C-alpha cells in the first residue's frame, strides 16, 4: 500500500484528509498530533505496522507489518456537550462498524460480537479492539480519536504469552485470504453511516443485539475493587452494562476501567 493508492481506494468516501505510513509508533498518537494541528473532521491515519500500538488500560497492541489493520479516525467535536455525554458510544461506533463488516462475510452461525465495552469477537475469540481517546485544548474538546485494530492474517495474532483473552484473526475465522484494505474501506463506510445515529435508542439496541456472552456468567474486574461474579443482562440506554450478581443484585457498569473474563471458560 502507498499514500496515492489508498487515497484512490477511499475516494468514494466522505473522509477528510488521509495519511498513510509504512510504520508508525501508534496511529492514535499520530492522529492526536494532527488533530491538534487542525486536521479536518474524518481525517484518517493508517499504517502497515505499529511499533508502539496501544490498547485499553495501558496495554500494548500488537501490529506486525503486512498482517493487520491499524487505523485512526479523527472526529472533530463541534457540539461539546453532546459529544461528552456520549463518549462511550464512540467505542461502540467502531466496534459495531467492524462487526457489521465481518458479518457480511461470516456465516450466520458464526456472528461477530462485541465483548463490552470494546473488543470484537468471532468464535468467542478476540480479533479486533477499539481505543477511543478524547483530546483537549484547555476546556475545549478538540477531537475524538477512534482507533481500530483488526487482526487479519495469522501473524497478527499475538503470541500466547502476550494474550489476556483468547485471540484469532479474520483469515482464520473465514478460512480464506482477505484484502485488508477493502475490509478497512467497508469499516470506514459503516462508521460514516452509523455516526449520525449514535445518540439514538436504536443505536444502543443495535449495540445490545451484538453483545457477546448475554446470559453467561463472567468475572468482572474493576481497578481497586474485589472481582465480581455476575451474569450479563443487557445494556442501559446510556451504554452501561447491566449485570446481576449471585445475590440477585443488579449492577450498572460504566465502561472506564472494567475487564470481563468468562467464568469456566474452556477456551485457552
Ligand atoms: C484494545 O483492545 O485494548 C484496543 C486496541 C486498539 C488498537 C488500535 S490499532 C490503531 C490504534 N492505534 C493504537 O495505538 N491503538 C489503536
mmCIF file of C-alpha atoms and ligand atoms in Angstrom:
data_model
loop_
_atom_site.group_PDB
_atom_site.id
_atom_site.type_symbol
_atom_site.label_atom_id
_atom_site.label_comp_id
_atom_site.label_asym_id
_atom_site.label_seq_id
_atom_site.Cartn_x
_atom_site.Cartn_y
_atom_site.Cartn_z
ATOM 1 C CA UNK A 1 0.000 0.000 0.000
ATOM 2 C CA UNK A 2 1.058 3.604 -0.530
ATOM 3 C CA UNK A 3 -0.442 7.032 0.025
ATOM 4 C CA UNK A 4 -1.738 7.521 -3.541
ATOM 5 C CA UNK A 5 -3.274 4.070 -3.911
ATOM 6 C CA UNK A 6 -5.014 4.354 -0.567
ATOM 7 C CA UNK A 7 -6.404 7.783 -1.472
ATOM 8 C CA UNK A 8 -7.752 6.321 -4.715
ATOM 9 C CA UNK A 9 -9.291 3.311 -2.975
ATOM 10 C CA UNK A 10 -11.063 5.512 -0.434
ATOM 11 C CA UNK A 11 -12.016 8.309 -2.837
ATOM 12 C CA UNK A 12 -15.734 7.443 -2.776
ATOM 13 C CA UNK A 13 -15.948 8.031 0.995
ATOM 14 C CA UNK A 14 -16.545 11.434 2.554
ATOM 15 C CA UNK A 15 -13.294 11.397 4.528
ATOM 16 C CA UNK A 16 -11.233 14.459 5.434
ATOM 17 C CA UNK A 17 -7.538 14.047 4.585
ATOM 18 C CA UNK A 18 -5.641 10.755 4.565
ATOM 19 C CA UNK A 19 -2.134 9.955 5.815
ATOM 20 C CA UNK A 20 -0.597 6.544 5.154
ATOM 21 C CA UNK A 21 2.609 5.314 6.824
ATOM 22 C CA UNK A 22 4.680 2.168 6.301
ATOM 23 C CA UNK A 23 5.404 2.180 10.017
ATOM 24 C CA UNK A 24 4.462 4.422 12.957
ATOM 25 C CA UNK A 25 4.524 4.203 16.738
ATOM 26 C CA UNK A 26 0.734 4.395 17.150
ATOM 27 C CA UNK A 27 -1.839 5.751 14.707
ATOM 28 C CA UNK A 28 -3.760 7.184 17.681
ATOM 29 C CA UNK A 29 -0.698 9.241 18.667
ATOM 30 C CA UNK A 30 -0.108 10.479 15.101
ATOM 31 C CA UNK A 31 -3.821 11.319 14.760
ATOM 32 C CA UNK A 32 -3.802 13.207 18.078
ATOM 33 C CA UNK A 33 -0.905 15.428 16.959
ATOM 34 C CA UNK A 34 -2.591 16.020 13.603
ATOM 35 C CA UNK A 35 -5.893 16.897 15.307
ATOM 36 C CA UNK A 36 -4.089 19.460 17.499
ATOM 37 C CA UNK A 37 -2.553 20.893 14.312
ATOM 38 C CA UNK A 38 -6.008 21.325 12.740
ATOM 39 C CA UNK A 39 -6.830 18.157 10.787
ATOM 40 C CA UNK A 40 -10.330 18.284 9.274
ATOM 41 C CA UNK A 41 -13.178 16.082 10.501
ATOM 42 C CA UNK A 42 -12.981 12.417 9.433
ATOM 43 C CA UNK A 43 -9.277 12.538 8.642
ATOM 44 C CA UNK A 44 -7.634 9.129 8.603
ATOM 45 C CA UNK A 45 -4.246 7.818 9.720
ATOM 46 C CA UNK A 46 -3.479 4.285 8.512
ATOM 47 C CA UNK A 47 -0.343 2.188 8.694
ATOM 48 C CA UNK A 48 1.180 -1.141 7.737
ATOM 49 C CA UNK A 49 2.875 -1.553 11.133
ATOM 50 C CA UNK A 50 2.814 -0.070 14.618
ATOM 51 C CA UNK A 51 5.909 -0.175 16.802
ATOM 52 C CA UNK A 52 4.158 1.069 19.951
ATOM 53 C CA UNK A 53 0.473 0.317 19.365
ATOM 54 C CA UNK A 54 -1.664 0.923 22.428
ATOM 55 C CA UNK A 55 -4.728 -0.818 23.849
ATOM 56 C CA UNK A 56 -7.088 -0.026 26.713
ATOM 57 C CA UNK A 57 -5.817 0.112 30.268
ATOM 58 C CA UNK A 58 -2.195 0.845 29.360
ATOM 59 C CA UNK A 59 -1.820 -2.415 27.439
ATOM 60 C CA UNK A 60 0.219 -2.656 24.261
ATOM 61 C CA UNK A 61 -1.376 -3.613 20.942
ATOM 62 C CA UNK A 62 0.469 -5.895 18.551
ATOM 63 C CA UNK A 63 0.606 -4.765 14.886
ATOM 64 C CA UNK A 64 3.340 -6.569 12.935
ATOM 65 C CA UNK A 65 3.920 -5.499 9.332
ATOM 66 C CA UNK A 66 1.778 -6.782 6.426
ATOM 67 C CA UNK A 67 -0.679 -8.743 8.608
ATOM 68 C CA UNK A 68 -3.122 -6.412 10.353
ATOM 69 C CA UNK A 69 -5.201 -3.285 10.032
ATOM 70 C CA UNK A 70 -4.393 -0.371 12.329
ATOM 71 C CA UNK A 71 -6.011 2.975 11.683
ATOM 72 C CA UNK A 72 -7.385 6.012 13.487
ATOM 73 C CA UNK A 73 -10.141 8.399 12.511
ATOM 74 C CA UNK A 74 -10.200 11.971 13.734
ATOM 75 C CA UNK A 75 -13.716 13.002 14.722
ATOM 76 C CA UNK A 76 -13.979 16.714 15.335
ATOM 77 C CA UNK A 77 -16.311 17.643 18.136
ATOM 78 C CA UNK A 78 -18.438 20.623 17.307
ATOM 79 C CA UNK A 79 -21.196 20.122 19.858
ATOM 80 C CA UNK A 80 -19.207 19.840 23.083
ATOM 81 C CA UNK A 81 -21.984 18.813 25.472
ATOM 82 C CA UNK A 82 -23.418 16.148 23.206
ATOM 83 C CA UNK A 83 -20.035 14.661 22.421
ATOM 84 C CA UNK A 84 -19.081 14.476 26.093
ATOM 85 C CA UNK A 85 -22.297 12.830 27.171
ATOM 86 C CA UNK A 86 -21.952 10.152 24.518
ATOM 87 C CA UNK A 87 -18.219 9.440 24.568
ATOM 88 C CA UNK A 88 -18.581 5.664 25.319
ATOM 89 C CA UNK A 89 -20.782 5.396 22.258
ATOM 90 C CA UNK A 90 -17.789 6.158 20.040
ATOM 91 C CA UNK A 91 -16.214 2.895 21.183
ATOM 92 C CA UNK A 92 -19.431 1.135 20.206
ATOM 93 C CA UNK A 93 -19.397 3.026 16.882
ATOM 94 C CA UNK A 94 -16.051 1.438 15.990
ATOM 95 C CA UNK A 95 -16.988 -1.996 17.336
ATOM 96 C CA UNK A 96 -20.354 -2.048 15.536
ATOM 97 C CA UNK A 97 -18.788 -0.971 12.245
ATOM 98 C CA UNK A 98 -16.254 -3.819 12.493
ATOM 99 C CA UNK A 99 -18.981 -6.311 13.500
ATOM 100 C CA UNK A 100 -21.281 -5.349 10.659
ATOM 101 C CA UNK A 101 -18.441 -5.551 8.137
ATOM 102 C CA UNK A 102 -17.424 -9.001 9.336
ATOM 103 C CA UNK A 103 -20.992 -10.243 9.483
ATOM 104 C CA UNK A 104 -21.365 -9.615 5.772
ATOM 105 C CA UNK A 105 -18.553 -12.153 5.271
ATOM 106 C CA UNK A 106 -19.074 -14.579 8.151
ATOM 107 C CA UNK A 107 -21.567 -17.453 8.080
ATOM 108 C CA UNK A 108 -24.718 -16.529 10.088
ATOM 109 C CA UNK A 109 -23.941 -19.235 12.660
ATOM 110 C CA UNK A 110 -20.674 -17.504 13.493
ATOM 111 C CA UNK A 111 -21.570 -13.850 14.007
ATOM 112 C CA UNK A 112 -19.046 -11.287 15.154
ATOM 113 C CA UNK A 113 -19.999 -9.901 18.569
ATOM 114 C CA UNK A 114 -18.923 -7.148 20.933
ATOM 115 C CA UNK A 115 -17.350 -8.077 24.221
ATOM 116 C CA UNK A 116 -18.352 -4.987 26.134
ATOM 117 C CA UNK A 117 -17.010 -2.394 26.024
ATOM 118 C CA UNK A 118 -14.508 -2.505 23.171
ATOM 119 C CA UNK A 119 -13.490 -5.936 21.867
ATOM 120 C CA UNK A 120 -14.812 -7.593 18.723
ATOM 121 C CA UNK A 121 -15.019 -11.387 18.892
ATOM 122 C CA UNK A 122 -15.727 -14.153 16.432
ATOM 123 C CA UNK A 123 -15.974 -17.773 17.539
ATOM 124 C CA UNK A 124 -15.617 -16.311 21.085
ATOM 125 C CA UNK A 125 -12.084 -15.140 20.355
ATOM 126 C CA UNK A 126 -10.900 -11.569 20.047
ATOM 127 C CA UNK A 127 -9.980 -10.331 16.591
ATOM 128 C CA UNK A 128 -10.304 -6.572 16.914
ATOM 129 C CA UNK A 129 -10.032 -3.842 19.521
ATOM 130 C CA UNK A 130 -11.150 -0.219 19.703
ATOM 131 C CA UNK A 131 -9.359 2.598 21.514
ATOM 132 C CA UNK A 132 -11.226 5.911 21.786
ATOM 133 C CA UNK A 133 -9.380 8.914 23.193
ATOM 134 C CA UNK A 134 -10.594 12.473 23.707
ATOM 135 C CA UNK A 135 -8.161 15.347 23.139
ATOM 136 C CA UNK A 136 -8.494 18.707 24.797
ATOM 137 C CA UNK A 137 -7.119 22.183 24.462
ATOM 138 C CA UNK A 138 -7.820 23.683 27.874
ATOM 139 C CA UNK A 139 -11.557 23.220 28.382
ATOM 140 C CA UNK A 140 -12.216 22.721 24.673
ATOM 141 C CA UNK A 141 -12.655 19.248 23.261
ATOM 142 C CA UNK A 142 -10.571 19.320 20.064
ATOM 143 C CA UNK A 143 -11.277 15.856 18.726
ATOM 144 C CA UNK A 144 -12.160 12.289 19.481
ATOM 145 C CA UNK A 145 -9.704 9.787 18.084
ATOM 146 C CA UNK A 146 -11.308 6.493 17.109
ATOM 147 C CA UNK A 147 -8.540 3.890 16.835
ATOM 148 C CA UNK A 148 -9.313 0.496 15.330
ATOM 149 C CA UNK A 149 -7.023 -2.534 15.232
ATOM 150 C CA UNK A 150 -8.046 -5.732 13.407
ATOM 151 C CA UNK A 151 -6.105 -9.000 13.277
ATOM 152 C CA UNK A 152 -6.265 -10.015 9.611
ATOM 153 C CA UNK A 153 -3.668 -12.721 8.831
ATOM 154 C CA UNK A 154 -2.361 -15.339 11.318
ATOM 155 C CA UNK A 155 0.936 -13.475 12.050
ATOM 156 C CA UNK A 156 -1.172 -10.634 13.506
ATOM 157 C CA UNK A 157 -2.348 -12.837 16.386
ATOM 158 C CA UNK A 158 -0.137 -12.039 19.370
ATOM 159 C CA UNK A 159 1.995 -14.828 20.825
ATOM 160 C CA UNK A 160 0.238 -16.678 23.691
ATOM 161 C CA UNK A 161 2.358 -15.039 26.425
ATOM 162 C CA UNK A 162 1.045 -11.618 25.332
ATOM 163 C CA UNK A 163 -2.613 -12.641 25.368
ATOM 164 C CA UNK A 164 -5.044 -11.722 28.110
ATOM 165 C CA UNK A 165 -8.010 -13.211 26.209
ATOM 166 C CA UNK A 166 -8.146 -15.943 23.516
ATOM 167 C CA UNK A 167 -7.439 -14.385 20.113
ATOM 168 C CA UNK A 168 -7.888 -15.144 16.448
ATOM 169 C CA UNK A 169 -7.776 -13.330 13.110
ATOM 170 C CA UNK A 170 -10.184 -12.687 10.241
ATOM 171 C CA UNK A 171 -8.462 -15.068 7.818
ATOM 172 C CA UNK A 172 -8.525 -17.952 10.313
ATOM 173 C CA UNK A 173 -12.217 -17.461 11.024
ATOM 174 C CA UNK A 174 -13.143 -17.127 7.346
ATOM 175 C CA UNK A 175 -10.653 -19.779 6.235
ATOM 176 C CA UNK A 176 -9.602 -17.652 3.259
ATOM 177 C CA UNK A 177 -7.332 -14.759 2.360
ATOM 178 C CA UNK A 178 -8.724 -11.288 2.855
ATOM 179 C CA UNK A 179 -7.893 -7.959 1.190
ATOM 180 C CA UNK A 180 -7.362 -5.891 4.342
ATOM 181 C CA UNK A 181 -7.677 -2.533 2.581
ATOM 182 C CA UNK A 182 -11.117 -3.309 1.171
ATOM 183 C CA UNK A 183 -12.121 -4.507 4.641
ATOM 184 C CA UNK A 184 -10.958 -1.138 6.004
ATOM 185 C CA UNK A 185 -12.990 0.626 3.299
ATOM 186 C CA UNK A 186 -16.097 -1.202 4.468
ATOM 187 C CA UNK A 187 -15.465 -0.426 8.155
ATOM 188 C CA UNK A 188 -14.966 3.281 7.357
ATOM 189 C CA UNK A 189 -18.119 3.343 5.249
ATOM 190 C CA UNK A 190 -20.069 1.913 8.186
ATOM 191 C CA UNK A 191 -18.558 4.330 10.694
ATOM 192 C CA UNK A 192 -19.647 7.220 8.467
ATOM 193 C CA UNK A 193 -23.159 5.770 8.090
ATOM 194 C CA UNK A 194 -23.645 4.971 11.800
ATOM 195 C CA UNK A 195 -22.146 8.170 13.255
ATOM 196 C CA UNK A 196 -25.245 10.394 12.842
ATOM 197 C CA UNK A 197 -27.262 7.850 14.852
ATOM 198 C CA UNK A 198 -25.065 7.344 17.903
ATOM 199 C CA UNK A 199 -27.352 9.365 20.149
ATOM 200 C CA UNK A 200 -30.454 7.375 19.233
ATOM 201 C CA UNK A 201 -32.029 4.493 21.200
ATOM 202 C CA UNK A 202 -31.786 2.402 18.009
ATOM 203 C CA UNK A 203 -28.019 2.689 18.180
ATOM 204 C CA UNK A 204 -27.996 1.241 21.722
ATOM 205 C CA UNK A 205 -30.338 -1.545 20.556
ATOM 206 C CA UNK A 206 -28.016 -2.400 17.652
ATOM 207 C CA UNK A 207 -25.087 -2.459 20.101
ATOM 208 C CA UNK A 208 -27.008 -4.664 22.543
ATOM 209 C CA UNK A 209 -28.003 -7.002 19.709
ATOM 210 C CA UNK A 210 -24.292 -7.676 19.117
ATOM 211 C CA UNK A 211 -23.401 -8.102 22.789
ATOM 212 C CA UNK A 212 -21.329 -11.234 23.496
ATOM 213 C CA UNK A 213 -21.975 -13.579 26.443
ATOM 214 C CA UNK A 214 -25.536 -12.429 27.210
ATOM 215 C CA UNK A 215 -26.952 -14.622 29.964
ATOM 216 C CA UNK A 216 -23.491 -16.016 30.737
ATOM 217 C CA UNK A 217 -21.549 -15.669 33.982
ATOM 218 C CA UNK A 218 -18.459 -13.514 33.913
ATOM 219 C CA UNK A 219 -15.806 -12.316 36.328
ATOM 220 C CA UNK A 220 -15.750 -8.536 36.415
ATOM 221 C CA UNK A 221 -12.541 -6.794 37.407
ATOM 222 C CA UNK A 222 -12.722 -3.145 38.381
ATOM 223 C CA UNK A 223 -9.498 -1.463 39.426
ATOM 224 C CA UNK A 224 -9.228 -1.222 43.202
ATOM 225 C CA UNK A 225 -12.246 -3.499 43.884
ATOM 226 C CA UNK A 226 -12.746 -7.207 44.595
ATOM 227 C CA UNK A 227 -13.696 -9.202 41.459
ATOM 228 C CA UNK A 228 -17.444 -9.574 40.991
ATOM 229 C CA UNK A 229 -19.053 -12.702 39.546
ATOM 230 C CA UNK A 230 -22.187 -11.771 37.634
ATOM 231 C CA UNK A 231 -24.478 -12.704 34.775
ATOM 232 C CA UNK A 232 -24.623 -10.392 31.766
ATOM 233 C CA UNK A 233 -28.082 -8.894 31.220
ATOM 234 C CA UNK A 234 -28.002 -6.179 28.603
ATOM 235 C CA UNK A 235 -27.275 -2.505 28.034
ATOM 236 C CA UNK A 236 -28.865 0.515 29.649
ATOM 237 C CA UNK A 237 -29.784 3.464 27.430
ATOM 238 C CA UNK A 238 -26.555 5.232 28.452
ATOM 239 C CA UNK A 239 -24.474 2.254 27.238
ATOM 240 C CA UNK A 240 -23.739 0.896 30.748
ATOM 241 C CA UNK A 241 -23.597 -2.878 31.057
ATOM 242 C CA UNK A 242 -26.338 -4.356 33.256
ATOM 243 C CA UNK A 243 -25.300 -7.440 35.235
ATOM 244 C CA UNK A 244 -26.823 -9.475 38.109
ATOM 245 C CA UNK A 245 -24.622 -10.881 40.866
ATOM 246 C CA UNK A 246 -25.054 -14.197 42.752
ATOM 247 C CA UNK A 247 -27.226 -12.430 45.354
ATOM 248 C CA UNK A 248 -29.562 -11.164 42.645
ATOM 249 C CA UNK A 249 -28.386 -7.575 42.943
ATOM 250 C CA UNK A 250 -28.294 -5.583 39.685
ATOM 251 C CA UNK A 251 -25.154 -3.561 38.862
ATOM 252 C CA UNK A 252 -24.753 -0.969 36.124
ATOM 253 C CA UNK A 253 -21.143 -0.888 34.907
ATOM 254 C CA UNK A 254 -19.630 2.146 33.212
ATOM 255 C CA UNK A 255 -17.038 1.386 30.530
ATOM 256 C CA UNK A 256 -13.930 3.001 32.130
ATOM 257 C CA UNK A 257 -11.569 0.582 33.794
ATOM 258 C CA UNK A 258 -13.648 -2.605 33.642
ATOM 259 C CA UNK A 259 -12.459 -6.004 32.401
ATOM 260 C CA UNK A 260 -14.621 -9.079 31.777
ATOM 261 C CA UNK A 261 -13.473 -12.710 31.902
ATOM 262 C CA UNK A 262 -15.680 -15.746 31.317
ATOM 263 C CA UNK A 263 -16.278 -18.000 34.315
ATOM 264 C CA UNK A 264 -15.336 -21.629 33.481
ATOM 265 C CA UNK A 265 -14.111 -20.759 30.014
ATOM 266 C CA UNK A 266 -12.868 -23.785 28.121
ATOM 267 C CA UNK A 267 -11.033 -21.550 25.657
ATOM 268 C CA UNK A 268 -7.301 -21.283 26.115
HETATM 269 C C1 LIG B 1 -7.827 -2.841 22.961
HETATM 270 O O1 LIG B 1 -8.278 -3.922 22.575
HETATM 271 O O2 LIG B 1 -7.410 -2.683 24.121
HETATM 272 C C2 LIG B 1 -7.822 -1.685 21.999
HETATM 273 C C3 LIG B 1 -6.841 -1.878 20.871
HETATM 274 C C4 LIG B 1 -6.841 -0.726 19.909
HETATM 275 C C5 LIG B 1 -5.760 -0.852 18.861
HETATM 276 C C6 LIG B 1 -5.830 0.230 17.809
HETATM 277 S S1 LIG B 1 -4.745 -0.099 16.449
HETATM 278 C C7 LIG B 1 -4.990 1.510 15.848
HETATM 279 C C8 LIG B 1 -4.989 2.437 17.034
HETATM 280 N N1 LIG B 1 -3.628 2.796 17.392
HETATM 281 C C9 LIG B 1 -3.270 2.339 18.599
HETATM 282 O O3 LIG B 1 -2.170 2.510 19.152
HETATM 283 N N2 LIG B 1 -4.305 1.660 19.136
HETATM 284 C C10 LIG B 1 -5.458 1.635 18.269
#
